[in-house]
Amino acid sequence: MNAFRKDFPVLSENKYAYLDSAATAQRPVQVLKAVEDFYRTANANPLRGLYELSIKATDAYEDARARVARFIDASSSEEVIFTKNTTESLNLVAYSYGRAFVKEGDEILIAVSEHHSNIIPWQTLAKEKNAKLVYLYPNEKGEYSLDEVKAKCNSRTRIFAMAQVSNVLGIPKPIKEYAKIAHSVGAVMVVDGAQSTPHMKVSVRDMDADFFAFSGHKLMAPMGIGVLYGKKELLEAMPPFLTGGEMIEYVTEQSATFAEVPHKFEAGTVNAAGAVGLAAAIDYLENVGFDFIEKTEEKLTAYLLDELKKVPHITVYGSDSYKEHVGIVTFNVDDCHPHDVASILDADKVCIRAGHHCAQPLMQFMKVNATNRASLYFYNTEEDVDRFLTSIKNVRKELGYGS
Amino acid sequence: MDLKEMYREIVNEHNLHPTHKYDFENPTMFKRGVNPSCGDDLTINLKVEEGVITDGSYVGNGCAISQASGDMMMDLIIGKTVDEAKHLAEIFNRMIKGEVTEEELEELEDAQALIDISHMPARVKCALLSWRTLSEMLDENN
């Protein structure tokens, strides 16, 4: 039995084999308690404080920002903006940086395997500015070649946006190499870290990302808190995204000057309890340790892949190597629509994702309507995988096929 | 009935061995219905003579529930008047939303087996696709 599992109320009774952590992780009691403690002992509107309680709230919120900065190896806390989630973080970059710096005829480079949240903001921006949205395409295993990246990154490229880990295929990308290529043509590198941050040590400085987005809820923090990292000189040059309270310096009837970064980008009352929960989740995550996380996930992924490939009528997508999946296994069962597969597994209390995974362009490229996705985290066990396998072996029979 | 029983006893039969899934020559009305989020895709063909549905078929692809629901719907509406078909569609719609009486359920024959879909929000649109397409088509041809 995994020693950390007891910390997770949803998992503790083993009612569910929860294999959908790529959609959202479960939360340990330490995170739940941190959020409760904030509301019990430090709740006031942060950043407006002329009294002790509000200063406590402000400190809790700013300490969380510093914790995040250390976690992703940012140069300073000012480079960390709290948002709602990865989607909002990427929209912030597209609306603020994109609208200020992308012009007609410019190019935005993205990959066809991106999540819709790293496609639609750029699509919208490209339409508005008459810019061109250029796509990278992978081989049948989901891998991109550096040559294609080099060929498609040119002097017109303003933005290169890519996920560090695909939410469908799991394959980790050499972002550091990509950033070098982007910078050599004067483009900024935007990284969607939603699927990587929960599973591997991230250093925004080492990979030299200009912007890096991730969600708290995929690494055990509450829903509704996310992060945008941005290099300070870029953030300072950008106009605000949302406007209103807390993001101003001085306002008259007809004009305003804006607060310094990061507060310029955090309009309105912030999600301080969420930020505190995120800091607690990061503490928890680092206590578990990325070594343990990677080792556990690799062991379980290898087991799941090996056993799944022995089952007849199964197609597994992505790399043959368990190391290239980051806990994500996407597959189909011959003749069975993924929604029927997920329903049969649901009857056995096995939770997987089925559908297009917010990656319809990738599904079109792979020529499938939909797929099933089982995703693992360090709190999963071999027993979870066994329950999944037992259920999956019966799917075709349950749906009326011979075997 | 639990979910697996629903598949085993009703859905699989209509999905794998449908009575009414075939190309139809010269329908008097036809309409395609799609669930973009999951790719369920189904076209309904009807032959309507003097207000009576005398024959019909469907073609398409998608999950077992969407296709089986189409077959069961055809079982029910062939031979009925257009008004009766609309009435059944309305009952089916309410059954999926969990707002139906015992007597009304009986009118749905085999299709009442899909009542448990009302507890499965993700599958509601699959079960409703054929019925929704039918209702829209009948309203358009009114």
CSV table of C-alpha atoms in Angstrom, one decimal, chain A residues 335 337 339-348 355-356 360 369-370 391 394 397-401, chain B residues 3-5 7-8 11-12 15-16 36-40 61-65 120 122-123 125-126:
chain,number,residue,atom,x,y,z
A,335,ASP,CA,-15.7,-1.4,-32.3
A,337,HIS,CA,-17.1,4.0,-28.7
A,339,HIS,CA,-18.2,6.8,-24.1
A,340,ASP,CA,-19.5,3.2,-23.9
A,341,VAL,CA,-16.1,2.0,-22.6
A,342,ALA,CA,-16.1,4.7,-19.9
A,343,SER,CA,-19.7,3.8,-18.9
A,344,ILE,CA,-18.8,0.1,-18.5
A,345,LEU,CA,-15.7,1.0,-16.4
A,346,ASP,CA,-17.8,3.4,-14.4
A,347,ALA,CA,-20.1,0.5,-13.5
A,348,ASP,CA,-17.0,-1.0,-11.9
A,355,GLY,CA,-13.8,11.8,-25.6
A,356,HIS,CA,-11.7,14.3,-27.5
A,360,GLN,CA,-10.0,18.0,-31.5
A,369,ASN,CA,-13.4,10.5,-33.3
A,370,ALA,CA,-12.5,10.0,-29.7
A,391,SER,CA,-12.8,-4.1,-16.3
A,394,ASN,CA,-14.7,-7.4,-20.2
A,397,LYS,CA,-18.1,-8.8,-23.9
A,398,GLU,CA,-20.3,-6.3,-22.1
A,399,LEU,CA,-21.0,-4.5,-25.3
A,400,GLY,CA,-22.1,-7.7,-27.0
A,401,TYR,CA,-19.0,-8.6,-29.0
B,3,LEU,CA,-25.8,-0.2,-16.3
B,4,LYS,CA,-24.3,-3.4,-17.6
B,5,GLU,CA,-27.7,-5.1,-17.6
B,7,TYR,CA,-26.4,-2.8,-22.2
B,8,ARG,CA,-26.7,-6.6,-22.1
B,11,VAL,CA,-28.7,-1.7,-26.0
B,12,ASN,CA,-26.4,-4.3,-27.4
B,15,ASN,CA,-26.8,-1.6,-31.6
B,16,LEU,CA,-25.4,-4.8,-33.1
B,36,PRO,CA,-20.2,17.4,-32.0
B,37,SER,CA,-18.6,16.7,-28.6
B,38,CYS,CA,-18.5,12.9,-29.0
B,39,GLY,CA,-19.0,12.4,-32.7
B,40,ASP,CA,-22.4,10.7,-32.6
B,61,ASN,CA,-22.3,5.9,-36.4
B,62,GLY,CA,-21.5,6.7,-32.8
B,63,CYS,CA,-21.7,5.1,-29.4
B,64,ALA,CA,-24.0,2.1,-28.7
B,65,ILE,CA,-26.5,4.2,-26.8
B,120,MET,CA,-25.8,9.6,-16.3
B,122,ALA,CA,-22.7,12.5,-19.8
B,123,ARG,CA,-24.9,10.1,-21.8
B,125,LYS,CA,-27.2,13.6,-25.3
B,126,CYS,CA,-26.4,10.1,-26.7
